[in-house]
Coordinates of C-alpha atoms (C1' of nucleotides) in Angstrom, one line a residue:
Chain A
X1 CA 66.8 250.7 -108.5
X2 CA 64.9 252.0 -105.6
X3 CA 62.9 255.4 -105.9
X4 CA 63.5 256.3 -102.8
X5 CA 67.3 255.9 -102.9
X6 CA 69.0 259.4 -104.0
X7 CA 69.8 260.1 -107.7
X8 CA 73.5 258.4 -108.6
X9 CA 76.2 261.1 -107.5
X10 CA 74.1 263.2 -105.0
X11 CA 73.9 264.1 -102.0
X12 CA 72.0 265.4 -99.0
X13 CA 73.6 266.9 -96.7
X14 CA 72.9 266.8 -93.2
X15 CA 73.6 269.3 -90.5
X16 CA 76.9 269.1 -89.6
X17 CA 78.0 268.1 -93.5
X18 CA 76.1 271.4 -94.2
X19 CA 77.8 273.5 -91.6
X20 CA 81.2 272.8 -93.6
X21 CA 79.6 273.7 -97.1
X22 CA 78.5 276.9 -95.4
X23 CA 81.9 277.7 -93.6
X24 CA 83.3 276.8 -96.9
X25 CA 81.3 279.1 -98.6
X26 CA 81.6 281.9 -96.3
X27 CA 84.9 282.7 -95.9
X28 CA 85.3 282.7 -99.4
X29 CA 82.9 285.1 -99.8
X30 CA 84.0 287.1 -97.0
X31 CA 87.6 287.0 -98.6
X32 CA 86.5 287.8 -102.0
X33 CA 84.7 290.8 -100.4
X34 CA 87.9 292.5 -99.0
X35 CA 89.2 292.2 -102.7
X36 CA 86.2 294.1 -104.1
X37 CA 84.4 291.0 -105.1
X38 CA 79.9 291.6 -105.1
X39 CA 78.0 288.1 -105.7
X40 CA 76.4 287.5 -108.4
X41 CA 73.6 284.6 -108.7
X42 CA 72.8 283.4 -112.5
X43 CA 70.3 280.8 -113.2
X44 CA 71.2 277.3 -112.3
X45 CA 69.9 276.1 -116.2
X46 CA 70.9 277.8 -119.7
X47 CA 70.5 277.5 -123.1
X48 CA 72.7 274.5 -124.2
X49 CA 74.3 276.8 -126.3
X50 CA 75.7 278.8 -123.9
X51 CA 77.7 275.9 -122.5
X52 CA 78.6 274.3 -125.7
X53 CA 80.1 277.1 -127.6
X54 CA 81.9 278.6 -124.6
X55 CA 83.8 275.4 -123.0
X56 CA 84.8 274.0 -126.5
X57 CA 82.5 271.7 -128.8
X58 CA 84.8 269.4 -128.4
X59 CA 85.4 269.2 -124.6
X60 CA 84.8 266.3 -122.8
X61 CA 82.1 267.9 -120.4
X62 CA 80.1 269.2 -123.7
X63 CA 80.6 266.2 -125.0
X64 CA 79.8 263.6 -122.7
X65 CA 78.6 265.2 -119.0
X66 CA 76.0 267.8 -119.4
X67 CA 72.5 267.2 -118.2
X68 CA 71.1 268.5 -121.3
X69 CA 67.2 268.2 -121.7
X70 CA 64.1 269.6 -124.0
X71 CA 61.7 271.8 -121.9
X72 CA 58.1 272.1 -122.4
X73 CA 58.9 274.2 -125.4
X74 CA 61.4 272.5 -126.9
X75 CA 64.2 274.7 -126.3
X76 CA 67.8 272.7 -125.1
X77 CA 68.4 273.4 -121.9
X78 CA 71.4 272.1 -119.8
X79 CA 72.3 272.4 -116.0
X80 CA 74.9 274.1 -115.8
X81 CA 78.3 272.1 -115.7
X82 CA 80.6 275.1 -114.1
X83 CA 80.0 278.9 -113.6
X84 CA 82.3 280.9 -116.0
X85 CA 79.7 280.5 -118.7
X86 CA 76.8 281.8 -117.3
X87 CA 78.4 284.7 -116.0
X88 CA 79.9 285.3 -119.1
X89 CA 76.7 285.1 -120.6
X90 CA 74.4 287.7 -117.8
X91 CA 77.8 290.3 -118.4
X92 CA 76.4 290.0 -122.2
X93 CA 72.7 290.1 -122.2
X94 CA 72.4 292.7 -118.6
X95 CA 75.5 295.0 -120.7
X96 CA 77.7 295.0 -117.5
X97 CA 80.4 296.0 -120.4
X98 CA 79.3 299.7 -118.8
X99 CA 80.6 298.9 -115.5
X100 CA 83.7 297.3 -116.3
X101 CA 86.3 296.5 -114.4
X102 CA 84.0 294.1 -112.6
X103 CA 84.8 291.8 -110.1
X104 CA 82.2 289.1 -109.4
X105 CA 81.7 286.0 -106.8
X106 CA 79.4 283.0 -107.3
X107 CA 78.6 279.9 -105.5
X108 CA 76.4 277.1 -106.0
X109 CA 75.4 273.6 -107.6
X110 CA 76.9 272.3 -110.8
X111 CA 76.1 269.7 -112.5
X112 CA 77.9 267.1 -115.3
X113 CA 77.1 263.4 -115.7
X114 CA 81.0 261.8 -114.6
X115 CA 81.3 258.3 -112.9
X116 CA 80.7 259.5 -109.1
X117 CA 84.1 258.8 -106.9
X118 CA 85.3 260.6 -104.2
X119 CA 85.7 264.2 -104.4
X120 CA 83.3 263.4 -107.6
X121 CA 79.7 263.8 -107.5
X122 CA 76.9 264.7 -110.4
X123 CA 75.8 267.7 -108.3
X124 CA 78.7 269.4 -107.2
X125 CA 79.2 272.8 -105.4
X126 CA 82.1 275.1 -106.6
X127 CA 82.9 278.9 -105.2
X128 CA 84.3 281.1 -107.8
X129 CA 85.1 284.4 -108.7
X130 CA 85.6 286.4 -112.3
X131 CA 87.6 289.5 -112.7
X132 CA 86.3 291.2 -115.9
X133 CA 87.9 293.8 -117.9
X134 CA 91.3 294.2 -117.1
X135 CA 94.2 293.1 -119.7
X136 CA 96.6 293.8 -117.0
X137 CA 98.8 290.9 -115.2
X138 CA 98.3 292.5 -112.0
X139 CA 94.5 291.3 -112.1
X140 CA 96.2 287.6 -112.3
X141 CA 98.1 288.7 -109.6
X142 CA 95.0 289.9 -107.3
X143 CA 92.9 286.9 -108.3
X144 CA 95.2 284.2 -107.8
X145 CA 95.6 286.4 -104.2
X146 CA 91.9 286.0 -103.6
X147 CA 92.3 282.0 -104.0
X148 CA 95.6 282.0 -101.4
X149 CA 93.6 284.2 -99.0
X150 CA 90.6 281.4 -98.9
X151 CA 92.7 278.6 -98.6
X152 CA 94.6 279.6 -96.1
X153 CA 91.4 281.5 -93.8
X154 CA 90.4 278.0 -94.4
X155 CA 93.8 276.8 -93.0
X156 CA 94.8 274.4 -95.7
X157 CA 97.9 276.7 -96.8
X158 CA 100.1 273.8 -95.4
X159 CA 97.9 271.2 -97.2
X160 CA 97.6 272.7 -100.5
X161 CA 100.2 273.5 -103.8
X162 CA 100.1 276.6 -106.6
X163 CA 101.4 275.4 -109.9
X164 CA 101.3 277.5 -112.7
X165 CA 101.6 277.7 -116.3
X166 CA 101.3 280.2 -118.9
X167 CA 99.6 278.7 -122.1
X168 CA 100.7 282.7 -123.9
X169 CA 98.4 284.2 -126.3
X170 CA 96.4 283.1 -129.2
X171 CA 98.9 283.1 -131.8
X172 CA 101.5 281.4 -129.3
X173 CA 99.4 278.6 -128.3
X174 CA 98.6 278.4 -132.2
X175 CA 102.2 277.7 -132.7
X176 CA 102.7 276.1 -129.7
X177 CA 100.0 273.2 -130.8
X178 CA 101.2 272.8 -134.1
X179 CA 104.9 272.0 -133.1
X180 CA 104.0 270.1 -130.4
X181 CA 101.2 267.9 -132.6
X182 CA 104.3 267.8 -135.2
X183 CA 106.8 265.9 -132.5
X184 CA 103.9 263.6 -131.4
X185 CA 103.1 262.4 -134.4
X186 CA 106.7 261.0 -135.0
X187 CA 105.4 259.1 -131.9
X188 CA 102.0 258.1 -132.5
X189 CA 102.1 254.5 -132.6
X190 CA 103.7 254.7 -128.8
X191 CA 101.0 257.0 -127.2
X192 CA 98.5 255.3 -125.3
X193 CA 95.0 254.9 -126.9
X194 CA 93.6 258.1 -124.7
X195 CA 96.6 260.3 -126.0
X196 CA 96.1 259.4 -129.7
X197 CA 92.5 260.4 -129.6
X198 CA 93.7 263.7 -127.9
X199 CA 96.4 264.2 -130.6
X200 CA 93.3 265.8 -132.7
X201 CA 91.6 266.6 -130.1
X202 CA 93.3 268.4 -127.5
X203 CA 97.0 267.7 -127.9
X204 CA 98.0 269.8 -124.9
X205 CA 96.6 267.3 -122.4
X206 CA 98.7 264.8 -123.8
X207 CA 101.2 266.9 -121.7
X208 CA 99.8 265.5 -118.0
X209 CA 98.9 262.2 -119.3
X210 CA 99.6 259.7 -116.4
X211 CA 100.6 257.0 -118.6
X212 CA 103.9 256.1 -118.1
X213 CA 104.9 255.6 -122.0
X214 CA 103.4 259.1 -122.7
X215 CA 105.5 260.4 -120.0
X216 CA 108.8 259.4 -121.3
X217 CA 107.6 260.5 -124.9
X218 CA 106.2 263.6 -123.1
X219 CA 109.7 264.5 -121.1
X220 CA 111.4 265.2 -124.2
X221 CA 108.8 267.1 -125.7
X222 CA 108.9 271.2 -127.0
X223 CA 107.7 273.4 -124.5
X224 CA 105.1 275.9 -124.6
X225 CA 107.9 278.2 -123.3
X226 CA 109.8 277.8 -126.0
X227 CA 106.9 279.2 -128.3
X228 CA 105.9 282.1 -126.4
X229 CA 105.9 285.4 -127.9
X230 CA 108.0 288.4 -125.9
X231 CA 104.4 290.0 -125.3
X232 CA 103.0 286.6 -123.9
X233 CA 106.5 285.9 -122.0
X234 CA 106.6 289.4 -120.5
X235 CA 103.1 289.1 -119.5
X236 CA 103.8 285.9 -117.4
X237 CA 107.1 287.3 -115.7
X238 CA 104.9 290.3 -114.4
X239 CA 102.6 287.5 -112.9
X240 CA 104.8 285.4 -111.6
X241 CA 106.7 289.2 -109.9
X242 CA 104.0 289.4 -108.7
X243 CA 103.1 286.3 -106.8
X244 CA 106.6 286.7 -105.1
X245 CA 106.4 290.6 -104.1
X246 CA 102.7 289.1 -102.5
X247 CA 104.5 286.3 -100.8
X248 CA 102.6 283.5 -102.3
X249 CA 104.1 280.4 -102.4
X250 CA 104.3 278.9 -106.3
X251 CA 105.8 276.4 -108.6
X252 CA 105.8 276.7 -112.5
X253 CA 104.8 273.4 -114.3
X254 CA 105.1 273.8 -118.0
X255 CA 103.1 270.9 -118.1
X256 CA 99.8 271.8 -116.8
X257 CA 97.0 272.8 -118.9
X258 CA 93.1 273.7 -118.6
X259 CA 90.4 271.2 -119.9
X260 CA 88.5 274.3 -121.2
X261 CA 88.9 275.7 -124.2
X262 CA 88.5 279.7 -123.1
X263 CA 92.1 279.6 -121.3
X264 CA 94.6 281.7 -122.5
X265 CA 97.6 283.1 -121.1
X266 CA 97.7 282.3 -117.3
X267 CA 96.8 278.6 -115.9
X268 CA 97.2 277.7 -112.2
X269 CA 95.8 275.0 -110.1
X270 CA 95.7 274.8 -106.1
X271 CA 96.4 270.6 -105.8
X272 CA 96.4 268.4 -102.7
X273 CA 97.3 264.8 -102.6
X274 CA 95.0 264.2 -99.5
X275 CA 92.3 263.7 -101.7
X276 CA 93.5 261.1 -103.9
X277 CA 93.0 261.2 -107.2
X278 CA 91.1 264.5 -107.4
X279 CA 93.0 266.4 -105.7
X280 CA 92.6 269.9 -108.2
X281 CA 91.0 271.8 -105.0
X282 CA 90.8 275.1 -106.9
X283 CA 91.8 276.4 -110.5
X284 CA 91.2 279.2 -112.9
X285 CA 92.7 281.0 -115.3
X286 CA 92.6 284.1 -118.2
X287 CA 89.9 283.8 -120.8
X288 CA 90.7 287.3 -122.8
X289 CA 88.5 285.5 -126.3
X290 CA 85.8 284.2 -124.3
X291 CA 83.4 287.4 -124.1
X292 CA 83.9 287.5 -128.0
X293 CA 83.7 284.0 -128.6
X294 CA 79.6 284.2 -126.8
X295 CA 79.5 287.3 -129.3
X296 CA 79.9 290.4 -126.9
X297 CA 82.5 292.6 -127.0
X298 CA 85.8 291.5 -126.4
X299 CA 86.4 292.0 -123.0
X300 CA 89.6 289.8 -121.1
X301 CA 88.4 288.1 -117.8
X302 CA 90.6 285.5 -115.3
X303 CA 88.9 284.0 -112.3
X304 CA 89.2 280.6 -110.7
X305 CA 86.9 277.9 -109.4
X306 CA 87.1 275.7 -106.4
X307 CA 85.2 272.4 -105.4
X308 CA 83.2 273.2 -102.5
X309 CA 83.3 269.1 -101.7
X310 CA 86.7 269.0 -101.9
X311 CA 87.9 272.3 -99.8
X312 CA 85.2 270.8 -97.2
X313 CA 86.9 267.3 -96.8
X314 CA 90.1 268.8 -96.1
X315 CA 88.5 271.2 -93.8
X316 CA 88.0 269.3 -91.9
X317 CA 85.4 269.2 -88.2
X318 CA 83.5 272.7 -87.5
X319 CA 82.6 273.7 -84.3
X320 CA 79.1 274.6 -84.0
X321 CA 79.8 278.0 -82.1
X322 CA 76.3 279.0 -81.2
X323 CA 75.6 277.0 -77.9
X324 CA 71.7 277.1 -76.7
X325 CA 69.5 277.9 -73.9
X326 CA 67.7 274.8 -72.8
X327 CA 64.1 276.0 -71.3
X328 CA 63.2 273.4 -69.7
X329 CA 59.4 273.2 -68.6
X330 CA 58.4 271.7 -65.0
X331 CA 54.5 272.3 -64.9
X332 CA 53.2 275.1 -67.3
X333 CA 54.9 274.1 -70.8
X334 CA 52.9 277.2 -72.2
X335 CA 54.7 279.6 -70.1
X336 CA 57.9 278.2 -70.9
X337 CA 57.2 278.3 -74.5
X338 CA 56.8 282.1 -74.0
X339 CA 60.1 282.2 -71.7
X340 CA 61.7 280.7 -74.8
X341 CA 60.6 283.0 -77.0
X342 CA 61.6 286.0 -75.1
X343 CA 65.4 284.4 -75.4
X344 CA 64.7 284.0 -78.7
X345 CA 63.7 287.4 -79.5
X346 CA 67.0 288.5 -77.7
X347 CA 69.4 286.9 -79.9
X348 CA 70.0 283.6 -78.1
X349 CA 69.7 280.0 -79.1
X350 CA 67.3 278.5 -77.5
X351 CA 66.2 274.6 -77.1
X352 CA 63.5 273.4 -75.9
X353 CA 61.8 269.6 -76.1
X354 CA 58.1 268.9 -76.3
X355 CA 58.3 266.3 -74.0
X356 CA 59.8 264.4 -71.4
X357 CA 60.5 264.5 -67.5
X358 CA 62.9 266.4 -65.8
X359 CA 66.0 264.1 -66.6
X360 CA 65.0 263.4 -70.0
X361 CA 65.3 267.0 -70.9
X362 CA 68.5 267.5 -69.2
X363 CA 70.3 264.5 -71.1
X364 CA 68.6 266.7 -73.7
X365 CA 70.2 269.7 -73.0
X366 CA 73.0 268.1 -72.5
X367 CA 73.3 266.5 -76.1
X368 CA 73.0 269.4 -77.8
X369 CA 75.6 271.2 -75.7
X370 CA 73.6 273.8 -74.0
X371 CA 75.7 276.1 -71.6
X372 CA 72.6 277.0 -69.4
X373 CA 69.5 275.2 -68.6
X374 CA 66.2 277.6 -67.5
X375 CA 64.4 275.7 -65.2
X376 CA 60.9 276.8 -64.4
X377 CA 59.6 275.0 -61.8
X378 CA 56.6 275.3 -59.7
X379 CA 57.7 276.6 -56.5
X380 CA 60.2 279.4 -58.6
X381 CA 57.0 280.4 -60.6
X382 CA 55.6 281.2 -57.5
X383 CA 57.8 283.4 -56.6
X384 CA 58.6 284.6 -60.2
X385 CA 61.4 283.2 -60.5
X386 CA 63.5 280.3 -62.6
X387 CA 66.2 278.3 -61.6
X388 CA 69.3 278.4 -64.3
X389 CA 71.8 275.5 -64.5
X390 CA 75.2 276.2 -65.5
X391 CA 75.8 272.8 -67.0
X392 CA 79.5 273.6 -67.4
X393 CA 80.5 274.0 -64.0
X394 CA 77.1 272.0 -62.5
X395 CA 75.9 275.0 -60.0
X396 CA 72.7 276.7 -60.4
X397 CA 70.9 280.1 -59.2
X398 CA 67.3 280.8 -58.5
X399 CA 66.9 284.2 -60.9
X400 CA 64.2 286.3 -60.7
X401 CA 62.2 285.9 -64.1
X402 CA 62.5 289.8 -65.0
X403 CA 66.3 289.3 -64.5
X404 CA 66.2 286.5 -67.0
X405 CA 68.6 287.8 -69.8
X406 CA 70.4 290.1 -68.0
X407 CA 71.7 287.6 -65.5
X408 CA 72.4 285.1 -68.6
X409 CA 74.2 287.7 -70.1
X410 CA 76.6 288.5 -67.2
X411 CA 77.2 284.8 -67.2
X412 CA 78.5 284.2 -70.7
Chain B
rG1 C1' 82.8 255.6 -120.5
rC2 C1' 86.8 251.5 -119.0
rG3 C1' 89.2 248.1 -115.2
rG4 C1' 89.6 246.5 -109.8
rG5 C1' 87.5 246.2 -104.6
rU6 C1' 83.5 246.5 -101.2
rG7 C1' 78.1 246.2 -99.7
rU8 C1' 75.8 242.3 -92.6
rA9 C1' 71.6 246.8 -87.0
rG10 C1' 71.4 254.4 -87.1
rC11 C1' 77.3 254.1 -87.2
rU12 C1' 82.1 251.1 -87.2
rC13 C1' 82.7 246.2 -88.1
rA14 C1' 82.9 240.6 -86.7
rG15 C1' 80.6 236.0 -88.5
rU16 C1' 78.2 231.9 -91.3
rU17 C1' 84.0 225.9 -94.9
rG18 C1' 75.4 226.5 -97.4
rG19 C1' 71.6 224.0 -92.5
rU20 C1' 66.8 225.4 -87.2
rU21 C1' 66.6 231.8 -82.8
rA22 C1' 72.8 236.4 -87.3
rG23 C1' 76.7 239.0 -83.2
rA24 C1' 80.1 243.0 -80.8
rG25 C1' 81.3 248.1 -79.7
rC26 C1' 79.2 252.9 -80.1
rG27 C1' 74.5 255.1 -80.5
rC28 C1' 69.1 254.7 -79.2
rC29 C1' 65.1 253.5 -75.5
rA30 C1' 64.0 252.3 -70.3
rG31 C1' 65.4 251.7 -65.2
rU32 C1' 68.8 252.3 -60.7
rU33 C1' 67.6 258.4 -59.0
rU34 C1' 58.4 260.2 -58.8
rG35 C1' 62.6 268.5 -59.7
rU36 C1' 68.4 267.9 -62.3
rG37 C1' 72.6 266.2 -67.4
rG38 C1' 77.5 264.7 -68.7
rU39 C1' 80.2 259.1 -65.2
rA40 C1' 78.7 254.1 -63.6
rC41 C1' 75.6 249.8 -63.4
rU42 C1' 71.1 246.9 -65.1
rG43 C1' 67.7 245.7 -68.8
rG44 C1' 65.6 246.4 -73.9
rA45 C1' 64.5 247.4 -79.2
rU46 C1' 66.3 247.3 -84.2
rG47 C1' 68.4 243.9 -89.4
rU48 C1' 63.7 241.7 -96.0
rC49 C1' 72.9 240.0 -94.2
rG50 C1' 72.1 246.2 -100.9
rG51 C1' 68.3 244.5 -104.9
rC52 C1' 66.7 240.8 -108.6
rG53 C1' 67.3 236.1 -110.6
rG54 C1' 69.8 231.1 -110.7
rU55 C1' 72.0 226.5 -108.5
rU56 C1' 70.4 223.6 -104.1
rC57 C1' 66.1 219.7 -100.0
rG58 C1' 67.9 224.4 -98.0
rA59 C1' 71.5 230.6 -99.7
rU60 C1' 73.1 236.1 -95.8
rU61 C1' 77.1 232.4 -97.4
rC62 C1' 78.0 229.7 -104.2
rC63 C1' 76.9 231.8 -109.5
rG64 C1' 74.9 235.7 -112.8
rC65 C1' 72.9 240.3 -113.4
rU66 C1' 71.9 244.9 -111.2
rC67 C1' 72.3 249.2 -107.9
rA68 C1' 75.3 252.0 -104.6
rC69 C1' 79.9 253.3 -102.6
rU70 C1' 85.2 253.1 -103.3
rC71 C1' 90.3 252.8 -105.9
rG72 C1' 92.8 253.5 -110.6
rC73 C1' 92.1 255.4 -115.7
rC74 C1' 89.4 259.2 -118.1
rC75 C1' 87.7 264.1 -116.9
rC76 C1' 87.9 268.0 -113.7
rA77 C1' 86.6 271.7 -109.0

RNA sequence: GCGGGUGUAGCUCAGUUGGUUAGAGCGCCAGUUUGUGGUACUGGAUGUCGGCGGUUCGAUUCCGCUCACUCGCCCCA
């Protein structure tokens, strides 16, 4: 393998791939601002532990995808594989517990060790936002709003499908396992190899198991539903109240679960099938234990995730809105540097090439879609003056240099 | 981690039933226009035919391994 190729699974991103990222990034921030959302930016490593007793010793990504390393003390450290954790963690050890409810937004890389496809990559950006401290359904409500609002600024409303689950409370999803572990063991020698390891394991994934035996042994099987208790089966009819008196479009699968451990109560997932096989855009759910499980005070929380990737494939082309100034120097290049700056330090975008004739540098302006071109030729210079090109409509004016940005102005 | 597909110029792809100089379109560079772009015309450059090894007189073409991407599984955002 070649050094000079790029790790397995990353990526660089060049300017226009970047200019999604960013738009993708920015409206949801933007959104999660009018909701009451701040930013928060934790480290990018943590201790291991903070990873592996949070999502679940068990859990595939502890298990088998976190870049987990010694540093030059010894201590386990691992990138982090998704950002619930580590803001779990900072609400602990900087004792945010004083300024609850809190309602935080993060973006940024991830990282886990998976076999790369599309929509899959070893570093991976995700968007995300925690609400903290309220036990009430209405903060499912708001947050699951949050996610709608970004999706569909980001118009993929049409392109994009809420399904939601409750998995109830602690003791319910207690009782749900255990009845639902005792009818798939009548059935064990029929499950697929995946869903018999899972029947220790994780038994509610055996639920969206795309094997079609599982599937038929699956259609017939209890429902969480069925095990709820009235607190945990009130709780999810204010939520899903809720999501109608908002006018947010849903379905309820009683089949879809959470790969995480923390879940409780409230599961949803924003899907797509544009994307092929990973086509979970966004999804989030309560985690009332988790706080207590890292060893803080317990403290309910709900928030939600989305792969930046993924949102930015579906985006789609963004225009680059910003079109430049091209200065282009006849004779002195020194004092068009200077008339370049001046732009500059007006607010405008401004090109300018370091070499080339005339035509060179307007093909050049050209390319990068300039709306003017500054020409500062001899004779204008004597004069004071520069010529400007409106390369839209292909007529030009000789401006008098002092004029310079207001004339630009009047024009666009 | 498992199974399948693909890998030829910067990009999209053709081609070689193994044989001397590997092609197209787009893009790039130059010119037609020595102070004027987007169109048109003319000309030009570029590839260790993903990498390593094997078979062969000879491999980009066949075989093995490997790497990357991709599809499905798994997992998940």
């Amino acid at each position: 393998m070649s050094s000079l190729q790029p790790v397995r699974g990353t990526h660089d991103l060049l300017p226009d791939e970047s200019r999604r990222h960013r738009k993708v990034e920015e409206t949801a921030f933007a959104a999660a601002r009018r909701y009451g959302f701040g930013e928060i930016m934790t480290p990018i490593f943590e201790f291991t532990d903070v990873f592996a007793r949070t999502l679940g010793e068990t859990s595939d990504v502890v298990t088998k995808e976190m870049y987990t390393f010694a540093d030059r003390s010894g201590e386990s450290i691992t990138l982090r594989p998704e950002g619930t954790a580590g803001v779990a963690r900072a609400f602990i050890s900087g004792g945010l517990a004083q300024s609850l409810p809190l309602k935080l937004f993060y973006r940024g890389p991830m990282f886990r060790h998976e076999r790369p496809q599309k929509g899959r990559l070893r570093q991976f950006h995700q968007v995300g936002v925690e609400l903290l401290g309220v036990e009430s359904p209405l903060a499912d409500v708001e947050v699951i709003a949050v996610a709608w609002r970004v999706l569909s600024e980001l118009g993929l409303a049409s392109k994009v499908r809420l399904e939601i689950n409750t998995l109830g409370d602690a003791e319910s999803r207690e009782t749900y396992r255990n009845t639902l572990v005792a009818y798939l063991s009548g059935f064990r020698d029929s499950l697929s190899e995946d869903s018999r390891n899972r029947l220790e394991r994780n038994p509610l994934r055996i639920l969206d198991s795309k094997d079609e035996g599982d599937r038929r042994i699956v259609e017939n099987a209890p429902l969480m539903t069925d095990s709820l208790s009235p607190a945990a089966r009130e709780f999810f009819t204010q939520v899903t109240a809720g999501l109608h008196a908002l006018g947010i479009p849903f379905v309820i699968n009683p089949r879809l679960v959470r790969g995480l451990d923390y879940y409780c109560h409230t599961a949803f997932e924003f899907t797509t099938t544009e994307l092929g096989s990973q086509g979970t855009v966004l999804a989030g759910g309560r985690y009332d234990e988790l706080i207590a499980t890292m060893g803080g005070q317990r403290t309910p929380g709900i928030g939600w995730a989305a792969g930046v990737e993924r949102l930015s494939m579906l985006v789609g082309e963004v225009a680059d809105d910003a079109r430049p100034v091209s200065v282009i120097p006849m004779g002195d290049a020194m004092a068009a540097l200077v008339v370049a700056e001046r732009l500059r330090r007006s607010g405008r975008a401004v090109e300018m090439g370091f070499s080339g004739n005339m035509k060179k540098r307007m093909a050049r302006a050209n390319k990068v879609n300039a709306r003017f071109a500054v020409i500062l030729g001899e004779e204008e210079s004597a004069r004071q003056a520069v010529t400007i090109r409106d390369l839209d409509t292909s007529t030009q004016d000789e401006v008098p240099l002092a004029q310079l940005e207001d004339y630009l102005g009047r024009q666009s």
